């Protein structure tokens, strides 16, 4: 870009938009030194003109509720989409790309659902569509996969990709907060999505995983086929039991290359407290990448929040403002990325944790152990706790197993749940090594 002042049109001025504008103001001289030009927030698209704003970049910055005014303004060089949601954000981005404007976005939901289409459109119009902030906030994972590890074949990628979920699980573990109080704290701190069910149900992590799969493998993994389980049903009792046994419960997003087919999913899992990912607490995110040449690489940092996310958005803006070459948006040459061949997650093998509430009477452990044995599941450890207070009572019983197939485990649990001495269906998690 030849201009000395690069004009930005921000679509959205909430947590991330405001964070970005603050960094641009605070680091103005530093940005100029590295870029040789200035960044100017020219226009901002917002929804509610009556809302009180804690920060306005400059008196000349114009706030508008008219999408057309932002994307069709010939003075706007880069459109920065920070609204969230799919439909209006798609309108903003697709129109800007058609105007041959570069776009920066933090919108993983949109990229997971319509990424292939938007990347194809960007390529057609030789425009940049950059998205470092869309996965893991301030952590430079997009650039790492697109550039730094571009020569490696990625064997697996395991991540804690949702700051809200990780914060909730950490608060439940460390402070014994209820799920509801921990969620409220995450909302107050600006970590949660506008619709926090995306965080809790695992769909936000799923969106991010689909974006990472595209970068790591150059393949499109259809979002609707990704197995996703969230943290809404997690019981404080399991967090405590896991802790006593030396484990932490984490919401994990994982993809593995199984002979050219991808096995992927988002699910809560137990990890030894010594596992490097188990130490990732609070709103922090982390991604453990296993490349066939580089070996293991781990990235760690703030996955959400105004300034960390704004920092990633700013890096994309600076890259696009600096460069005159046609941007490389996906890291691959194909115009449309091919669809991934998928492995059924039910065929996966791991160690397992089960917890039942059962009546405390003779034969219970023997019956459960018998079903496990019939399904070729080898028990590693069993723990029975004290009778629960209140009507119905029952004793919590936890089993840890050696490695066993998920399908066999599901069949065994179905039988065990049907026993008359079981008070409530089993809780089950994989244990990741
Ligand atoms: P937010 O605080 O809810 O802000 C959204 C902004 O977009 C607000 O300024 C809102 O206007 C505006 N907006 C929403 N719908 C609009 C519409 N239809 N027309 C015009 N303006 C509209 O969201 P955020 O947390 O900053 O997140 C923005 C994006 O970044 C999302 O895609 C999110 O997933 C992603 N992200 C967020 C974080 C994080 O830590 N928050 C981290 C990484 C990625 P008003 O101000 O008038 O309401
Ligand atoms: N709601 C998201 C999270 C924001 O909690 O991780 C960052 O994408």
PDB file of N, CA and C in Angstrom, residues 169-262:
ATOM      1  N   UNK A 169     -13.903 -23.648  34.132  1.00  0.00           N
ATOM      2  CA  UNK A 169     -13.390 -24.887  34.738  1.00  0.00           C
ATOM      3  C   UNK A 169     -12.307 -24.574  35.777  1.00  0.00           C
ATOM      4  N   UNK A 170     -11.476 -23.585  35.496  1.00  0.00           N
ATOM      5  CA  UNK A 170     -10.418 -23.220  36.457  1.00  0.00           C
ATOM      6  C   UNK A 170     -11.029 -22.664  37.745  1.00  0.00           C
ATOM      7  N   UNK A 171     -12.032 -21.791  37.596  1.00  0.00           N
ATOM      8  CA  UNK A 171     -12.660 -21.195  38.781  1.00  0.00           C
ATOM      9  C   UNK A 171     -13.398 -22.261  39.589  1.00  0.00           C
ATOM     10  N   UNK A 172     -14.032 -23.212  38.900  1.00  0.00           N
ATOM     11  CA  UNK A 172     -14.716 -24.299  39.611  1.00  0.00           C
ATOM     12  C   UNK A 172     -13.694 -25.177  40.343  1.00  0.00           C
ATOM     13  N   UNK A 173     -12.508 -25.336  39.752  1.00  0.00           N
ATOM     14  CA  UNK A 173     -11.481 -26.186  40.355  1.00  0.00           C
ATOM     15  C   UNK A 173     -10.801 -25.474  41.528  1.00  0.00           C
ATOM     16  N   UNK A 174     -10.357 -24.239  41.275  1.00  0.00           N
ATOM     17  CA  UNK A 174      -9.504 -23.575  42.272  1.00  0.00           C
ATOM     18  C   UNK A 174     -10.302 -22.927  43.386  1.00  0.00           C
ATOM     19  N   UNK A 175     -11.425 -22.270  42.987  1.00  0.00           N
ATOM     20  CA  UNK A 175     -12.175 -21.514  44.007  1.00  0.00           C
ATOM     21  C   UNK A 175     -13.455 -22.222  44.397  1.00  0.00           C
ATOM     22  N   UNK A 176     -13.683 -23.402  43.791  1.00  0.00           N
ATOM     23  CA  UNK A 176     -14.913 -24.171  44.026  1.00  0.00           C
ATOM     24  C   UNK A 176     -16.147 -23.312  43.768  1.00  0.00           C
ATOM     25  N   UNK A 177     -16.065 -22.417  42.775  1.00  0.00           N
ATOM     26  CA  UNK A 177     -17.231 -21.600  42.395  1.00  0.00           C
ATOM     27  C   UNK A 177     -18.256 -22.482  41.694  1.00  0.00           C
ATOM     28  N   UNK A 178     -19.524 -22.065  41.748  1.00  0.00           N
ATOM     29  CA  UNK A 178     -20.533 -22.791  40.974  1.00  0.00           C
ATOM     30  C   UNK A 178     -20.336 -22.438  39.501  1.00  0.00           C
ATOM     31  N   UNK A 179     -20.890 -23.271  38.635  1.00  0.00           N
ATOM     32  CA  UNK A 179     -20.811 -23.032  37.196  1.00  0.00           C
ATOM     33  C   UNK A 179     -21.368 -21.644  36.873  1.00  0.00           C
ATOM     34  N   UNK A 180     -22.518 -21.315  37.467  1.00  0.00           N
ATOM     35  CA  UNK A 180     -23.207 -20.054  37.146  1.00  0.00           C
ATOM     36  C   UNK A 180     -22.365 -18.841  37.550  1.00  0.00           C
ATOM     37  N   UNK A 181     -21.762 -18.876  38.772  1.00  0.00           N
ATOM     38  CA  UNK A 181     -20.975 -17.707  39.198  1.00  0.00           C
ATOM     39  C   UNK A 181     -19.737 -17.556  38.328  1.00  0.00           C
ATOM     40  N   UNK A 182     -19.125 -18.687  37.947  1.00  0.00           N
ATOM     41  CA  UNK A 182     -17.913 -18.608  37.110  1.00  0.00           C
ATOM     42  C   UNK A 182     -18.270 -18.047  35.735  1.00  0.00           C
ATOM     43  N   UNK A 183     -19.417 -18.437  35.200  1.00  0.00           N
ATOM     44  CA  UNK A 183     -19.846 -17.921  33.884  1.00  0.00           C
ATOM     45  C   UNK A 183     -20.093 -16.414  33.971  1.00  0.00           C
ATOM     46  N   UNK A 184     -20.749 -15.976  35.046  1.00  0.00           N
ATOM     47  CA  UNK A 184     -21.027 -14.543  35.187  1.00  0.00           C
ATOM     48  C   UNK A 184     -19.721 -13.747  35.233  1.00  0.00           C
ATOM     49  N   UNK A 185     -18.725 -14.290  35.941  1.00  0.00           N
ATOM     50  CA  UNK A 185     -17.426 -13.597  36.019  1.00  0.00           C
ATOM     51  C   UNK A 185     -16.800 -13.512  34.627  1.00  0.00           C
ATOM     52  N   UNK A 186     -16.905 -14.587  33.838  1.00  0.00           N
ATOM     53  CA  UNK A 186     -16.332 -14.590  32.475  1.00  0.00           C
ATOM     54  C   UNK A 186     -17.023 -13.549  31.604  1.00  0.00           C
ATOM     55  N   UNK A 187     -18.344 -13.409  31.794  1.00  0.00           N
ATOM     56  CA  UNK A 187     -19.092 -12.393  31.017  1.00  0.00           C
ATOM     57  C   UNK A 187     -18.625 -11.008  31.428  1.00  0.00           C
ATOM     58  N   UNK A 188     -18.519 -10.774  32.740  1.00  0.00           N
ATOM     59  CA  UNK A 188     -18.140  -9.450  33.241  1.00  0.00           C
ATOM     60  C   UNK A 188     -16.755  -9.045  32.741  1.00  0.00           C
ATOM     61  N   UNK A 189     -15.879 -10.042  32.561  1.00  0.00           N
ATOM     62  CA  UNK A 189     -14.503  -9.739  32.142  1.00  0.00           C
ATOM     63  C   UNK A 189     -14.363  -9.630  30.623  1.00  0.00           C
ATOM     64  N   UNK A 190     -15.475  -9.810  29.887  1.00  0.00           N
ATOM     65  CA  UNK A 190     -15.441  -9.622  28.423  1.00  0.00           C
ATOM     66  C   UNK A 190     -14.899 -10.816  27.662  1.00  0.00           C
ATOM     67  N   UNK A 191     -14.793 -11.998  28.312  1.00  0.00           N
ATOM     68  CA  UNK A 191     -14.264 -13.177  27.610  1.00  0.00           C
ATOM     69  C   UNK A 191     -15.335 -13.859  26.772  1.00  0.00           C
ATOM     70  N   UNK A 192     -16.577 -13.820  27.282  1.00  0.00           N
ATOM     71  CA  UNK A 192     -17.634 -14.631  26.668  1.00  0.00           C
ATOM     72  C   UNK A 192     -18.127 -14.006  25.368  1.00  0.00           C
ATOM     73  N   UNK A 193     -18.641 -14.852  24.489  1.00  0.00           N
ATOM     74  CA  UNK A 193     -19.274 -14.375  23.260  1.00  0.00           C
ATOM     75  C   UNK A 193     -20.567 -13.647  23.610  1.00  0.00           C
ATOM     76  N   UNK A 194     -21.078 -12.842  22.658  1.00  0.00           N
ATOM     77  CA  UNK A 194     -22.363 -12.176  22.869  1.00  0.00           C
ATOM     78  C   UNK A 194     -23.415 -13.231  23.230  1.00  0.00           C
ATOM     79  N   UNK A 195     -23.320 -14.406  22.600  1.00  0.00           N
ATOM     80  CA  UNK A 195     -24.173 -15.543  22.969  1.00  0.00           C
ATOM     81  C   UNK A 195     -23.276 -16.562  23.680  1.00  0.00           C
ATOM     82  N   UNK A 196     -23.218 -16.543  25.036  1.00  0.00           N
ATOM     83  CA  UNK A 196     -22.258 -17.386  25.755  1.00  0.00           C
ATOM     84  C   UNK A 196     -22.504 -18.880  25.605  1.00  0.00           C
ATOM     85  N   UNK A 197     -23.681 -19.253  25.077  1.00  0.00           N
ATOM     86  CA  UNK A 197     -23.890 -20.697  24.883  1.00  0.00           C
ATOM     87  C   UNK A 197     -22.882 -21.234  23.861  1.00  0.00           C
ATOM     88  N   UNK A 198     -22.383 -20.368  22.979  1.00  0.00           N
ATOM     89  CA  UNK A 198     -21.356 -20.810  22.015  1.00  0.00           C
ATOM     90  C   UNK A 198     -20.099 -21.268  22.744  1.00  0.00           C
ATOM     91  N   UNK A 199     -19.755 -20.565  23.822  1.00  0.00           N
ATOM     92  CA  UNK A 199     -18.572 -20.930  24.611  1.00  0.00           C
ATOM     93  C   UNK A 199     -18.815 -22.228  25.375  1.00  0.00           C
ATOM     94  N   UNK A 200     -19.984 -22.290  26.012  1.00  0.00           N
ATOM     95  CA  UNK A 200     -20.265 -23.383  26.947  1.00  0.00           C
ATOM     96  C   UNK A 200     -20.555 -24.693  26.216  1.00  0.00           C
ATOM     97  N   UNK A 201     -21.232 -24.581  25.082  1.00  0.00           N
ATOM     98  CA  UNK A 201     -21.609 -25.811  24.362  1.00  0.00           C
ATOM     99  C   UNK A 201     -20.482 -26.343  23.480  1.00  0.00           C
ATOM    100  N   UNK A 202     -19.354 -25.642  23.447  1.00  0.00           N
ATOM    101  CA  UNK A 202     -18.204 -26.139  22.677  1.00  0.00           C
ATOM    102  C   UNK A 202     -18.192 -25.656  21.235  1.00  0.00           C
ATOM    103  N   UNK A 203     -19.213 -24.895  20.821  1.00  0.00           N
ATOM    104  CA  UNK A 203     -19.272 -24.522  19.397  1.00  0.00           C
ATOM    105  C   UNK A 203     -18.243 -23.454  19.027  1.00  0.00           C
ATOM    106  N   UNK A 204     -17.920 -22.576  19.966  1.00  0.00           N
ATOM    107  CA  UNK A 204     -16.875 -21.579  19.668  1.00  0.00           C
ATOM    108  C   UNK A 204     -15.537 -22.300  19.431  1.00  0.00           C
ATOM    109  N   UNK A 205     -15.223 -23.271  20.288  1.00  0.00           N
ATOM    110  CA  UNK A 205     -13.981 -24.036  20.089  1.00  0.00           C
ATOM    111  C   UNK A 205     -14.045 -24.817  18.770  1.00  0.00           C
ATOM    112  N   UNK A 206     -15.243 -25.287  18.423  1.00  0.00           N
ATOM    113  CA  UNK A 206     -15.405 -26.025  17.161  1.00  0.00           C
ATOM    114  C   UNK A 206     -15.134 -25.108  15.964  1.00  0.00           C
ATOM    115  N   UNK A 207     -15.651 -23.879  16.029  1.00  0.00           N
ATOM    116  CA  UNK A 207     -15.386 -22.919  14.940  1.00  0.00           C
ATOM    117  C   UNK A 207     -13.882 -22.731  14.776  1.00  0.00           C
ATOM    118  N   UNK A 208     -13.198 -22.561  15.912  1.00  0.00           N
ATOM    119  CA  UNK A 208     -11.754 -22.305  15.856  1.00  0.00           C
ATOM    120  C   UNK A 208     -11.012 -23.528  15.324  1.00  0.00           C
ATOM    121  N   UNK A 209     -11.472 -24.720  15.729  1.00  0.00           N
ATOM    122  CA  UNK A 209     -10.800 -25.937  15.258  1.00  0.00           C
ATOM    123  C   UNK A 209     -10.921 -26.071  13.739  1.00  0.00           C
ATOM    124  N   UNK A 210     -12.083 -25.749  13.204  1.00  0.00           N
ATOM    125  CA  UNK A 210     -12.273 -25.824  11.746  1.00  0.00           C
ATOM    126  C   UNK A 210     -11.314 -24.850  11.039  1.00  0.00           C
ATOM    127  N   UNK A 211     -11.129 -23.664  11.622  1.00  0.00           N
ATOM    128  CA  UNK A 211     -10.185 -22.687  11.037  1.00  0.00           C
ATOM    129  C   UNK A 211      -8.754 -23.246  11.093  1.00  0.00           C
ATOM    130  N   UNK A 212      -8.389 -23.861  12.210  1.00  0.00           N
ATOM    131  CA  UNK A 212      -7.028 -24.404  12.346  1.00  0.00           C
ATOM    132  C   UNK A 212      -6.808 -25.601  11.420  1.00  0.00           C
ATOM    133  N   UNK A 213      -7.826 -26.422  11.250  1.00  0.00           N
ATOM    134  CA  UNK A 213      -7.687 -27.585  10.354  1.00  0.00           C
ATOM    135  C   UNK A 213      -7.401 -27.101   8.931  1.00  0.00           C
ATOM    136  N   UNK A 214      -8.090 -26.044   8.536  1.00  0.00           N
ATOM    137  CA  UNK A 214      -7.864 -25.487   7.193  1.00  0.00           C
ATOM    138  C   UNK A 214      -6.402 -25.053   7.042  1.00  0.00           C
ATOM    139  N   UNK A 215      -5.878 -24.391   8.085  1.00  0.00           N
ATOM    140  CA  UNK A 215      -4.502 -23.894   8.019  1.00  0.00           C
ATOM    141  C   UNK A 215      -3.465 -25.012   8.105  1.00  0.00           C
ATOM    142  N   UNK A 216      -3.767 -26.033   8.917  1.00  0.00           N
ATOM    143  CA  UNK A 216      -2.774 -27.089   9.153  1.00  0.00           C
ATOM    144  C   UNK A 216      -2.751 -28.105   8.021  1.00  0.00           C
ATOM    145  N   UNK A 217      -3.923 -28.361   7.413  1.00  0.00           N
ATOM    146  CA  UNK A 217      -4.002 -29.453   6.431  1.00  0.00           C
ATOM    147  C   UNK A 217      -4.432 -28.984   5.036  1.00  0.00           C
ATOM    148  N   UNK A 218      -4.859 -27.728   4.910  1.00  0.00           N
ATOM    149  CA  UNK A 218      -5.352 -27.268   3.607  1.00  0.00           C
ATOM    150  C   UNK A 218      -6.616 -28.002   3.215  1.00  0.00           C
ATOM    151  N   UNK A 219      -7.422 -28.357   4.210  1.00  0.00           N
ATOM    152  CA  UNK A 219      -8.646 -29.127   3.954  1.00  0.00           C
ATOM    153  C   UNK A 219      -9.829 -28.461   4.654  1.00  0.00           C
ATOM    154  N   UNK A 220     -10.977 -28.644   4.045  1.00  0.00           N
ATOM    155  CA  UNK A 220     -12.197 -28.089   4.618  1.00  0.00           C
ATOM    156  C   UNK A 220     -12.890 -29.190   5.428  1.00  0.00           C
ATOM    157  N   UNK A 221     -13.042 -28.990   6.724  1.00  0.00           N
ATOM    158  CA  UNK A 221     -13.736 -29.971   7.586  1.00  0.00           C
ATOM    159  C   UNK A 221     -15.138 -29.416   7.829  1.00  0.00           C
ATOM    160  N   UNK A 222     -16.186 -30.044   7.282  1.00  0.00           N
ATOM    161  CA  UNK A 222     -17.531 -29.473   7.431  1.00  0.00           C
ATOM    162  C   UNK A 222     -17.906 -29.349   8.916  1.00  0.00           C
ATOM    163  N   UNK A 223     -18.246 -28.130   9.305  1.00  0.00           N
ATOM    164  CA  UNK A 223     -18.536 -27.837  10.713  1.00  0.00           C
ATOM    165  C   UNK A 223     -19.631 -28.753  11.260  1.00  0.00           C
ATOM    166  N   UNK A 224     -20.644 -29.028  10.432  1.00  0.00           N
ATOM    167  CA  UNK A 224     -21.783 -29.808  10.935  1.00  0.00           C
ATOM    168  C   UNK A 224     -21.421 -31.286  11.160  1.00  0.00           C
ATOM    169  N   UNK A 225     -20.252 -31.708  10.710  1.00  0.00           N
ATOM    170  CA  UNK A 225     -19.852 -33.105  10.920  1.00  0.00           C
ATOM    171  C   UNK A 225     -18.836 -33.250  12.052  1.00  0.00           C
ATOM    172  N   UNK A 226     -18.473 -32.130  12.675  1.00  0.00           N
ATOM    173  CA  UNK A 226     -17.479 -32.185  13.758  1.00  0.00           C
ATOM    174  C   UNK A 226     -18.178 -32.575  15.063  1.00  0.00           C
ATOM    175  N   UNK A 227     -17.741 -33.652  15.723  1.00  0.00           N
ATOM    176  CA  UNK A 227     -18.355 -34.005  17.013  1.00  0.00           C
ATOM    177  C   UNK A 227     -18.026 -32.948  18.069  1.00  0.00           C
ATOM    178  N   UNK A 228     -19.058 -32.443  18.737  1.00  0.00           N
ATOM    179  CA  UNK A 228     -18.849 -31.342  19.696  1.00  0.00           C
ATOM    180  C   UNK A 228     -19.608 -31.621  20.992  1.00  0.00           C
ATOM    181  N   UNK A 229     -18.890 -31.554  22.096  1.00  0.00           N
ATOM    182  CA  UNK A 229     -19.511 -31.697  23.420  1.00  0.00           C
ATOM    183  C   UNK A 229     -18.968 -30.556  24.280  1.00  0.00           C
ATOM    184  N   UNK A 230     -19.841 -29.906  25.038  1.00  0.00           N
ATOM    185  CA  UNK A 230     -19.401 -28.741  25.817  1.00  0.00           C
ATOM    186  C   UNK A 230     -19.258 -29.049  27.292  1.00  0.00           C
ATOM    187  N   UNK A 231     -19.303 -27.971  28.095  1.00  0.00           N
ATOM    188  CA  UNK A 231     -19.045 -28.140  29.540  1.00  0.00           C
ATOM    189  C   UNK A 231     -20.285 -27.889  30.396  1.00  0.00           C
ATOM    190  N   UNK A 232     -21.444 -27.666  29.729  1.00  0.00           N
ATOM    191  CA  UNK A 232     -22.619 -27.262  30.512  1.00  0.00           C
ATOM    192  C   UNK A 232     -23.003 -28.314  31.553  1.00  0.00           C
ATOM    193  N   UNK A 233     -22.828 -29.591  31.227  1.00  0.00           N
ATOM    194  CA  UNK A 233     -23.295 -30.629  32.159  1.00  0.00           C
ATOM    195  C   UNK A 233     -22.261 -30.997  33.213  1.00  0.00           C
ATOM    196  N   UNK A 234     -21.131 -30.321  33.237  1.00  0.00           N
ATOM    197  CA  UNK A 234     -20.065 -30.778  34.140  1.00  0.00           C
ATOM    198  C   UNK A 234     -20.440 -30.529  35.598  1.00  0.00           C
ATOM    199  N   UNK A 235     -20.209 -31.579  36.397  1.00  0.00           N
ATOM    200  CA  UNK A 235     -20.593 -31.572  37.792  1.00  0.00           C
ATOM    201  C   UNK A 235     -19.358 -31.305  38.652  1.00  0.00           C
ATOM    202  N   UNK A 236     -19.520 -30.429  39.645  1.00  0.00           N
ATOM    203  CA  UNK A 236     -18.386 -30.105  40.528  1.00  0.00           C
ATOM    204  C   UNK A 236     -17.798 -31.373  41.163  1.00  0.00           C
ATOM    205  N   UNK A 237     -18.669 -32.400  41.331  1.00  0.00           N
ATOM    206  CA  UNK A 237     -18.198 -33.645  41.951  1.00  0.00           C
ATOM    207  C   UNK A 237     -17.099 -34.290  41.101  1.00  0.00           C
ATOM    208  N   UNK A 238     -17.249 -34.224  39.756  1.00  0.00           N
ATOM    209  CA  UNK A 238     -16.250 -34.851  38.879  1.00  0.00           C
ATOM    210  C   UNK A 238     -14.950 -34.054  38.860  1.00  0.00           C
ATOM    211  N   UNK A 239     -15.080 -32.734  38.976  1.00  0.00           N
ATOM    212  CA  UNK A 239     -13.862 -31.912  39.038  1.00  0.00           C
ATOM    213  C   UNK A 239     -13.083 -32.273  40.308  1.00  0.00           C
ATOM    214  N   UNK A 240     -13.828 -32.430  41.416  1.00  0.00           N
ATOM    215  CA  UNK A 240     -13.175 -32.769  42.690  1.00  0.00           C
ATOM    216  C   UNK A 240     -12.571 -34.174  42.643  1.00  0.00           C
ATOM    217  N   UNK A 241     -13.342 -35.134  42.103  1.00  0.00           N
ATOM    218  CA  UNK A 241     -12.858 -36.531  42.026  1.00  0.00           C
ATOM    219  C   UNK A 241     -11.613 -36.602  41.145  1.00  0.00           C
ATOM    220  N   UNK A 242     -11.692 -35.918  39.998  1.00  0.00           N
ATOM    221  CA  UNK A 242     -10.548 -35.929  39.077  1.00  0.00           C
ATOM    222  C   UNK A 242      -9.329 -35.351  39.789  1.00  0.00           C
ATOM    223  N   UNK A 243      -9.548 -34.262  40.552  1.00  0.00           N
ATOM    224  CA  UNK A 243      -8.447 -33.624  41.280  1.00  0.00           C
ATOM    225  C   UNK A 243      -7.810 -34.584  42.276  1.00  0.00           C
ATOM    226  N   UNK A 244      -8.670 -35.319  43.003  1.00  0.00           N
ATOM    227  CA  UNK A 244      -8.139 -36.265  44.000  1.00  0.00           C
ATOM    228  C   UNK A 244      -7.299 -37.350  43.346  1.00  0.00           C
ATOM    229  N   UNK A 245      -7.659 -37.694  42.106  1.00  0.00           N
ATOM    230  CA  UNK A 245      -6.942 -38.766  41.405  1.00  0.00           C
ATOM    231  C   UNK A 245      -5.748 -38.242  40.602  1.00  0.00           C
ATOM    232  N   UNK A 246      -5.524 -36.913  40.671  1.00  0.00           N
ATOM    233  CA  UNK A 246      -4.333 -36.348  39.992  1.00  0.00           C
ATOM    234  C   UNK A 246      -4.623 -35.822  38.601  1.00  0.00           C
ATOM    235  N   UNK A 247      -5.912 -35.541  38.316  1.00  0.00           N
ATOM    236  CA  UNK A 247      -6.272 -35.076  36.962  1.00  0.00           C
ATOM    237  C   UNK A 247      -6.962 -33.712  37.010  1.00  0.00           C
ATOM    238  N   UNK A 248      -6.929 -33.028  35.859  1.00  0.00           N
ATOM    239  CA  UNK A 248      -7.681 -31.787  35.648  1.00  0.00           C
ATOM    240  C   UNK A 248      -8.653 -32.013  34.507  1.00  0.00           C
ATOM    241  N   UNK A 249      -9.812 -31.381  34.611  1.00  0.00           N
ATOM    242  CA  UNK A 249     -10.802 -31.493  33.537  1.00  0.00           C
ATOM    243  C   UNK A 249     -10.680 -30.266  32.638  1.00  0.00           C
ATOM    244  N   UNK A 250     -10.531 -30.486  31.329  1.00  0.00           N
ATOM    245  CA  UNK A 250     -10.332 -29.398  30.377  1.00  0.00           C
ATOM    246  C   UNK A 250     -11.235 -29.585  29.168  1.00  0.00           C
ATOM    247  N   UNK A 251     -11.641 -28.467  28.555  1.00  0.00           N
ATOM    248  CA  UNK A 251     -12.357 -28.566  27.280  1.00  0.00           C
ATOM    249  C   UNK A 251     -11.293 -28.554  26.175  1.00  0.00           C
ATOM    250  N   UNK A 252     -11.230 -29.654  25.454  1.00  0.00           N
ATOM    251  CA  UNK A 252     -10.161 -29.874  24.475  1.00  0.00           C
ATOM    252  C   UNK A 252     -10.718 -29.841  23.059  1.00  0.00           C
ATOM    253  N   UNK A 253      -9.962 -29.228  22.159  1.00  0.00           N
ATOM    254  CA  UNK A 253     -10.252 -29.316  20.721  1.00  0.00           C
ATOM    255  C   UNK A 253      -9.064 -30.045  20.107  1.00  0.00           C
ATOM    256  N   UNK A 254      -9.354 -31.088  19.354  1.00  0.00           N
ATOM    257  CA  UNK A 254      -8.226 -31.889  18.858  1.00  0.00           C
ATOM    258  C   UNK A 254      -8.455 -32.376  17.439  1.00  0.00           C
ATOM    259  N   UNK A 255      -7.372 -32.403  16.651  1.00  0.00           N
ATOM    260  CA  UNK A 255      -7.411 -33.072  15.349  1.00  0.00           C
ATOM    261  C   UNK A 255      -6.145 -33.917  15.237  1.00  0.00           C
ATOM    262  N   UNK A 256      -6.331 -35.113  14.669  1.00  0.00           N
ATOM    263  CA  UNK A 256      -5.187 -36.009  14.448  1.00  0.00           C
ATOM    264  C   UNK A 256      -5.243 -36.493  13.014  1.00  0.00           C
ATOM    265  N   UNK A 257      -4.073 -36.591  12.411  1.00  0.00           N
ATOM    266  CA  UNK A 257      -3.984 -37.150  11.062  1.00  0.00           C
ATOM    267  C   UNK A 257      -3.814 -38.659  11.209  1.00  0.00           C
ATOM    268  N   UNK A 258      -4.837 -39.408  10.779  1.00  0.00           N
ATOM    269  CA  UNK A 258      -4.773 -40.871  10.848  1.00  0.00           C
ATOM    270  C   UNK A 258      -4.633 -41.373   9.416  1.00  0.00           C
ATOM    271  N   UNK A 259      -3.399 -41.539   8.973  1.00  0.00           N
ATOM    272  CA  UNK A 259      -3.099 -42.026   7.614  1.00  0.00           C
ATOM    273  C   UNK A 259      -3.826 -41.222   6.537  1.00  0.00           C
ATOM    274  N   UNK A 260      -3.812 -39.931   6.677  1.00  0.00           N
ATOM    275  CA  UNK A 260      -4.416 -39.068   5.644  1.00  0.00           C
ATOM    276  C   UNK A 260      -5.872 -38.719   5.912  1.00  0.00           C
ATOM    277  N   UNK A 261      -6.506 -39.413   6.868  1.00  0.00           N
ATOM    278  CA  UNK A 261      -7.876 -39.057   7.250  1.00  0.00           C
ATOM    279  C   UNK A 261      -7.820 -38.289   8.578  1.00  0.00           C
ATOM    280  N   UNK A 262      -8.783 -37.389   8.773  1.00  0.00           N
ATOM    281  CA  UNK A 262      -8.731 -36.556   9.983  1.00  0.00           C
ATOM    282  C   UNK A 262      -9.719 -37.027  11.036  1.00  0.00           C
TER     283      UNK A 262
END
